[in-house]
Amino acid sequence: MQTLSRHRSALHRRSSAFLLGILLSLSPFGFASGWQPFGNVSKVAVLPDGVELTAGSSKVRVVAVSSNIVRVRYAPRGTFSADHSFALVPNDHKAPKVRVREEKDSIQVDAGDVRVAIRKSPLRISFLDAAGATVLQEHPDYPVAFNGTAFRVWESMPEDEHYFGLGDKGGSLDHRDESFTMWNKDVFGYQESTDPRYKTIPFLVGLRNGNAYGLFLDNTYRSTWDIGKESRDFFSFGADGGELNYYFIYGPDPKQIVERFTDLTGHAPLPPLFSLGYQQSRYSYYPEARVREIVNELRTRKIPADAVYLDIDYQEKNRPFTVDRERFPNFEGMIKDLDEQGMKVITITDLHIAHVPGAKTYEEGLKGDHFIKNPDGTVYVGKVWPGDSVFPDFTRATTRDWWGTLYTDYMKAGVRGSWNDMNEPAIFERADKTMPLGNIHHIQDRPEDGGQDRLTDHREIHNVLGMENVRATYDGLLKLNPNQRPFVLTRAAYAGTQRYAATWTGDNTASWNHMRLSIYQLLNLGISGYAFSGVDVGGFNGSPNPELLTRWHELGLFYPMYRNHAAKETRNREPWVDGPEHEAIRKRYIETRYKLLPYIYTGMEENSRTGIPLLRPMFMEFPKELGLAGNGDEFMFGRSFLVAPKVWGFLQPYDVTLPQGAWYDYWTGNKLDGGKTFQVEPPLDTLPVFVRAGSIVPQQAVVQHVEEIPQGPLEMHVYPGPNCSGEIYQDDGNTFAYRDGQYLRQSFTCVAAADHLEITMNAPEGHYQPWFKEVRFTIHGVDGKISSTTVDGKPASKWKTGAGTLVSNGIPWDRNAHKLRLTYTRP
């Protein structure tokens, strides 16, 4: 057996060497040979935070950003470019004291939680945990290689490792055996395997045996990621230009990976509360009378909603920053009237400007030198919705400032947010659907942003143009209304765009497959640091049948952003279009969204501080339950809710797996044992939702929009179990007053014993006065006879009992801590 094993090893080495020869003679991008591996290390210079290695005329820097983040930079020509990143934000990471140990054949850099092991000849980099176990290592047979401006890195791929992230790519939740191109592209009617798509977020999370790491390639050029499709032995990544500059992030908990990645790339701002309500959209609602009709129907039918969208047909000849006065003769009055009904208006503004000499916006931009240029210095003109169009040079600070001023009239009219579409950028009448790669951009940063001032071409800027577009929009809206939280929605993105805008998955299709795919997309977006996201409920392209539309409304309840949107020439899909039965079901789920707004807003506030998404893959909450790693048809909504939708139109019944521990059916309150798989066959009006034992979930009475004050007390639903806790966060939902202490944060805990249950209302933080005056508790899973109830040791009046539940009377809310105690006898 040993002899056979040695023969196998030798054969593997020979086949690996043969494959390496092929890899180095053929470009991963399909062009001519010329790939060169990095040389051997000839010199080691110790830096305060790491090492600089010399290999021939090339250099590599390996430095610790923190005790669990390591940055690796390559300079194949020996000179590092000026340090600049569109993705990263200034941070207060204090570089740890690193220990460097050099031996004859190796170097070790110890940053604390991460160790870097570097082999000198040939150069290989491995990452280890503090105990010395290998977490990630370059493949021993395939060195980092360069070909002109292009590069590629090969990493060993264990058979039992799973891979996630990379934004809202297609395929499965687990990206193993898949490959992707990072190049923002307009892909109307995309399918599961369509690639590339609208976003570039080159951040991969690896998970093995419950331990996670992250790998972020901070490079804006076209890049590719092959996750074991080329070979089961390795995954690889590379780009056709720019710097090989990546960050290794160690957890080991998956939540820590996302936290640390968003520490690097920035956290999403706390969204305005209305943006978490139900939103109604279509391409397009016009004329003005139709918009009013839609809003009046929602209000008359008492279907809660907070926003209506205007697509490009509200504009004159599809020209951004104009209004078609024939279709919208009283645009400003309409917005005012809708606002009085509690309905916010979101208008689309694509990133182009109509090429109309003499028009005010065009002439302003021309005079300010704000448009992207051809290589010969003339202004680039491309065709989009208005016809001939020009494109602001959003990497230029003065251009971003100018763009922000264009929203002045909209803000004065009361428009509440901006929807920035077509910002990949998408260009008509071109095979590649975008502008020429030779177009010239001016990178001009303010000193606080790095102070760069240089020219570059579209190869570098393409993937960040959408990001810089929404950056300009967000900053502009903020400048025009400094104490109102902006709402911006974007289709295109690069890593870090979460700092400026919510996003959605683009022009999806009205199919069961796309509803299922939406779960994988939003989960991987959240893993990639982009948590405030949604999809077009019902599917943009095509017409859903009534059952699909109803099931999608049910699932949309648990999207971070809940927006119904559709294309022209598709059937109407407002909640009432399929008759009373479907309307009643859709209305009930929209109402449930509003009941859960205290829980949802609390989760989004957590995201704004930590980066942890509200929509979570199962492994994020249960990393040690290895069988859940690739489960993408179920997901967690915050810490408490497990959602298991029907995602196959033909599959009935289907399997649901509950993790270990006790669970409760959200709709019935029935207690269930976890750690097993069972079948469900939900009727049309039921989306299987389960609550984790140990949860305390805040809810409120139904309102028609977020400016309506809920009637009655705050409702806290208690599901006794281990580590029982919950939290509520409140503020005014609209301004930045929370930054000055005008917020409320209150935590709740419960402890269950054999003969009693004790609930603690901890003293709240912050100075905000909430809408509720009382708190009412509903305790689920009560299986004994209640003998007494007390609040702060004083007898409380008799509480109401139901089927397995106990409902308290309203307990006056104040800023003190309180204890509730129930004693009972078992039956």
mmCIF file of N, CA and C in Angstrom, residues 41-98:
data_model
loop_
_atom_site.group_PDB
_atom_site.id
_atom_site.type_symbol
_atom_site.label_atom_id
_atom_site.label_comp_id
_atom_site.label_asym_id
_atom_site.label_seq_id
_atom_site.Cartn_x
_atom_site.Cartn_y
_atom_site.Cartn_z
ATOM 1 N N VAL A 41 12.295 34.180 -3.054
ATOM 2 C CA VAL A 41 12.613 35.286 -2.158
ATOM 3 C C VAL A 41 14.128 35.393 -1.991
ATOM 4 N N SER A 42 14.659 36.584 -2.266
ATOM 5 C CA SER A 42 16.094 36.806 -2.140
ATOM 6 C C SER A 42 16.443 37.753 -0.998
ATOM 7 N N LYS A 43 15.440 38.471 -0.493
ATOM 8 C CA LYS A 43 15.700 39.443 0.563
ATOM 9 C C LYS A 43 14.440 39.619 1.395
ATOM 10 N N VAL A 44 14.635 39.791 2.709
ATOM 11 C CA VAL A 44 13.518 39.994 3.622
ATOM 12 C C VAL A 44 13.774 41.259 4.432
ATOM 13 N N ALA A 45 12.853 42.213 4.356
ATOM 14 C CA ALA A 45 12.939 43.426 5.164
ATOM 15 C C ALA A 45 11.781 43.432 6.152
ATOM 16 N N VAL A 46 12.109 43.554 7.429
ATOM 17 C CA VAL A 46 11.085 43.556 8.455
ATOM 18 C C VAL A 46 10.488 44.953 8.585
ATOM 19 N N LEU A 47 9.166 45.031 8.529
ATOM 20 C CA LEU A 47 8.430 46.289 8.675
ATOM 21 C C LEU A 47 7.785 46.326 10.051
ATOM 22 N N PRO A 48 7.343 47.501 10.515
ATOM 23 C CA PRO A 48 6.675 47.561 11.829
ATOM 24 C C PRO A 48 5.455 46.657 11.924
ATOM 25 N N ASP A 49 4.760 46.441 10.774
ATOM 26 C CA ASP A 49 3.538 45.652 10.804
ATOM 27 C C ASP A 49 3.614 44.391 9.939
ATOM 28 N N GLY A 50 4.817 44.012 9.500
ATOM 29 C CA GLY A 50 4.926 42.816 8.676
ATOM 30 C C GLY A 50 6.283 42.710 8.018
ATOM 31 N N VAL A 51 6.294 42.287 6.746
ATOM 32 C CA VAL A 51 7.548 42.115 6.028
ATOM 33 C C VAL A 51 7.385 42.583 4.590
ATOM 34 N N GLU A 52 8.513 42.989 3.986
ATOM 35 C CA GLU A 52 8.581 43.231 2.555
ATOM 36 C C GLU A 52 9.577 42.260 1.977
ATOM 37 N N LEU A 53 9.140 41.502 0.992
ATOM 38 C CA LEU A 53 9.961 40.467 0.385
ATOM 39 C C LEU A 53 10.420 40.925 -0.993
ATOM 40 N N THR A 54 11.661 40.629 -1.331
ATOM 41 C CA THR A 54 12.185 40.897 -2.661
ATOM 42 C C THR A 54 12.399 39.572 -3.364
ATOM 43 N N ALA A 55 11.917 39.488 -4.597
ATOM 44 C CA ALA A 55 12.095 38.294 -5.421
ATOM 45 C C ALA A 55 12.540 38.769 -6.798
ATOM 46 N N GLY A 56 13.843 38.738 -7.064
ATOM 47 C CA GLY A 56 14.365 39.309 -8.297
ATOM 48 C C GLY A 56 14.121 40.799 -8.291
ATOM 49 N N SER A 57 13.431 41.292 -9.328
ATOM 50 C CA SER A 57 13.118 42.719 -9.388
ATOM 51 C C SER A 57 11.728 43.015 -8.846
ATOM 52 N N SER A 58 11.075 42.009 -8.254
ATOM 53 C CA SER A 58 9.715 42.160 -7.750
ATOM 54 C C SER A 58 9.688 42.248 -6.233
ATOM 55 N N LYS A 59 8.579 42.741 -5.720
ATOM 56 C CA LYS A 59 8.421 42.857 -4.269
ATOM 57 C C LYS A 59 7.025 42.392 -3.849
ATOM 58 N N VAL A 60 6.945 41.948 -2.596
ATOM 59 C CA VAL A 60 5.678 41.558 -1.987
ATOM 60 C C VAL A 60 5.662 42.110 -0.570
ATOM 61 N N ARG A 61 4.548 42.701 -0.179
ATOM 62 C CA ARG A 61 4.383 43.146 1.208
ATOM 63 C C ARG A 61 3.292 42.325 1.878
ATOM 64 N N VAL A 62 3.597 41.829 3.053
ATOM 65 C CA VAL A 62 2.637 41.096 3.869
ATOM 66 C C VAL A 62 2.553 41.828 5.196
ATOM 67 N N VAL A 63 1.429 42.504 5.450
ATOM 68 C CA VAL A 63 1.314 43.342 6.640
ATOM 69 C C VAL A 63 0.020 43.029 7.370
ATOM 70 N N ALA A 64 0.046 43.187 8.684
ATOM 71 C CA ALA A 64 -1.130 42.950 9.513
ATOM 72 C C ALA A 64 -1.915 44.249 9.647
ATOM 73 N N VAL A 65 -3.184 44.222 9.237
ATOM 74 C CA VAL A 65 -4.080 45.358 9.432
ATOM 75 C C VAL A 65 -4.617 45.345 10.858
ATOM 76 N N SER A 66 -4.889 44.148 11.347
ATOM 77 C CA SER A 66 -5.327 43.934 12.726
ATOM 78 C C SER A 66 -4.863 42.545 13.118
ATOM 79 N N SER A 67 -5.263 42.098 14.286
ATOM 80 C CA SER A 67 -4.809 40.780 14.741
ATOM 81 C C SER A 67 -5.438 39.645 13.941
ATOM 82 N N ASN A 68 -6.467 39.964 13.132
ATOM 83 C CA ASN A 68 -7.117 38.910 12.350
ATOM 84 C C ASN A 68 -7.299 39.282 10.876
ATOM 85 N N ILE A 69 -6.656 40.351 10.425
ATOM 86 C CA ILE A 69 -6.713 40.746 9.016
ATOM 87 C C ILE A 69 -5.296 40.986 8.518
ATOM 88 N N VAL A 70 -4.960 40.340 7.411
ATOM 89 C CA VAL A 70 -3.632 40.489 6.809
ATOM 90 C C VAL A 70 -3.788 40.952 5.372
ATOM 91 N N ARG A 71 -2.991 41.926 4.996
ATOM 92 C CA ARG A 71 -3.008 42.448 3.626
ATOM 93 C C ARG A 71 -1.768 41.967 2.877
ATOM 94 N N VAL A 72 -1.975 41.560 1.619
ATOM 95 C CA VAL A 72 -0.873 41.106 0.767
ATOM 96 C C VAL A 72 -0.890 41.923 -0.516
ATOM 97 N N ARG A 73 0.248 42.566 -0.833
ATOM 98 C CA ARG A 73 0.372 43.369 -2.052
ATOM 99 C C ARG A 73 1.572 42.900 -2.866
ATOM 100 N N TYR A 74 1.389 42.819 -4.166
ATOM 101 C CA TYR A 74 2.465 42.425 -5.075
ATOM 102 C C TYR A 74 2.838 43.600 -5.972
ATOM 103 N N ALA A 75 4.128 43.768 -6.188
ATOM 104 C CA ALA A 75 4.637 44.764 -7.131
ATOM 105 C C ALA A 75 5.583 44.044 -8.082
ATOM 106 N N PRO A 76 5.088 43.492 -9.199
ATOM 107 C CA PRO A 76 5.939 42.684 -10.081
ATOM 108 C C PRO A 76 7.090 43.460 -10.698
ATOM 109 N N ARG A 77 6.964 44.796 -10.759
ATOM 110 C CA ARG A 77 8.067 45.602 -11.304
ATOM 111 C C ARG A 77 8.884 46.261 -10.200
ATOM 112 N N GLY A 78 8.573 45.919 -8.950
ATOM 113 C CA GLY A 78 9.389 46.372 -7.838
ATOM 114 C C GLY A 78 8.971 47.676 -7.204
ATOM 115 N N THR A 79 7.947 48.342 -7.744
ATOM 116 C CA THR A 79 7.486 49.617 -7.185
ATOM 117 C C THR A 79 5.996 49.538 -6.911
ATOM 118 N N PHE A 80 5.606 49.843 -5.689
ATOM 119 C CA PHE A 80 4.192 49.836 -5.321
ATOM 120 C C PHE A 80 3.534 51.141 -5.761
ATOM 121 N N SER A 81 2.343 51.023 -6.314
ATOM 122 C CA SER A 81 1.612 52.208 -6.737
ATOM 123 C C SER A 81 1.109 52.967 -5.516
ATOM 124 N N ALA A 82 0.688 54.208 -5.738
ATOM 125 C CA ALA A 82 0.118 54.992 -4.638
ATOM 126 C C ALA A 82 -1.082 54.247 -4.076
ATOM 127 N N ASP A 83 -1.169 54.213 -2.763
ATOM 128 C CA ASP A 83 -2.217 53.424 -2.115
ATOM 129 C C ASP A 83 -3.563 54.123 -2.278
ATOM 130 N N HIS A 84 -4.491 53.457 -2.933
ATOM 131 C CA HIS A 84 -5.801 54.037 -3.180
ATOM 132 C C HIS A 84 -6.823 52.921 -3.262
ATOM 133 N N SER A 85 -7.986 53.116 -2.659
ATOM 134 C CA SER A 85 -9.045 52.116 -2.717
ATOM 135 C C SER A 85 -10.393 52.803 -2.794
ATOM 136 N N PHE A 86 -11.226 52.353 -3.728
ATOM 137 C CA PHE A 86 -12.615 52.799 -3.767
ATOM 138 C C PHE A 86 -13.448 52.102 -2.702
ATOM 139 N N ALA A 87 -13.006 50.908 -2.304
ATOM 140 C CA ALA A 87 -13.809 50.079 -1.403
ATOM 141 C C ALA A 87 -13.606 50.423 0.060
ATOM 142 N N LEU A 88 -12.378 50.684 0.452
ATOM 143 C CA LEU A 88 -12.060 50.792 1.866
ATOM 144 C C LEU A 88 -12.382 52.170 2.422
ATOM 145 N N VAL A 89 -12.687 52.194 3.719
ATOM 146 C CA VAL A 89 -12.928 53.437 4.428
ATOM 147 C C VAL A 89 -11.819 53.623 5.462
ATOM 148 N N PRO A 90 -11.559 54.862 5.858
ATOM 149 C CA PRO A 90 -10.598 55.053 6.959
ATOM 150 C C PRO A 90 -11.089 54.310 8.189
ATOM 151 N N ASN A 91 -10.189 53.655 8.865
ATOM 152 C CA ASN A 91 -10.606 52.918 10.061
ATOM 153 C C ASN A 91 -9.609 53.165 11.176
ATOM 154 N N ASP A 92 -10.021 52.777 12.364
ATOM 155 C CA ASP A 92 -9.182 52.987 13.538
ATOM 156 C C ASP A 92 -8.491 51.702 13.966
ATOM 157 N N HIS A 93 -8.324 50.772 12.990
ATOM 158 C CA HIS A 93 -7.584 49.566 13.312
ATOM 159 C C HIS A 93 -6.183 49.939 13.794
ATOM 160 N N LYS A 94 -5.827 49.418 14.915
ATOM 161 C CA LYS A 94 -4.477 49.622 15.411
ATOM 162 C C LYS A 94 -3.659 48.395 15.057
ATOM 163 N N ALA A 95 -2.689 48.603 14.191
ATOM 164 C CA ALA A 95 -1.888 47.473 13.748
ATOM 165 C C ALA A 95 -1.268 46.774 14.955
ATOM 166 N N PRO A 96 -1.395 45.473 15.020
ATOM 167 C CA PRO A 96 -0.850 44.757 16.177
ATOM 168 C C PRO A 96 0.673 44.700 16.140
ATOM 169 N N LYS A 97 1.233 44.387 17.258
ATOM 170 C CA LYS A 97 2.676 44.144 17.287
ATOM 171 C C LYS A 97 2.925 42.770 16.691
ATOM 172 N N VAL A 98 3.565 42.759 15.561
ATOM 173 C CA VAL A 98 3.805 41.484 14.895
ATOM 174 C C VAL A 98 5.170 40.943 15.300
#
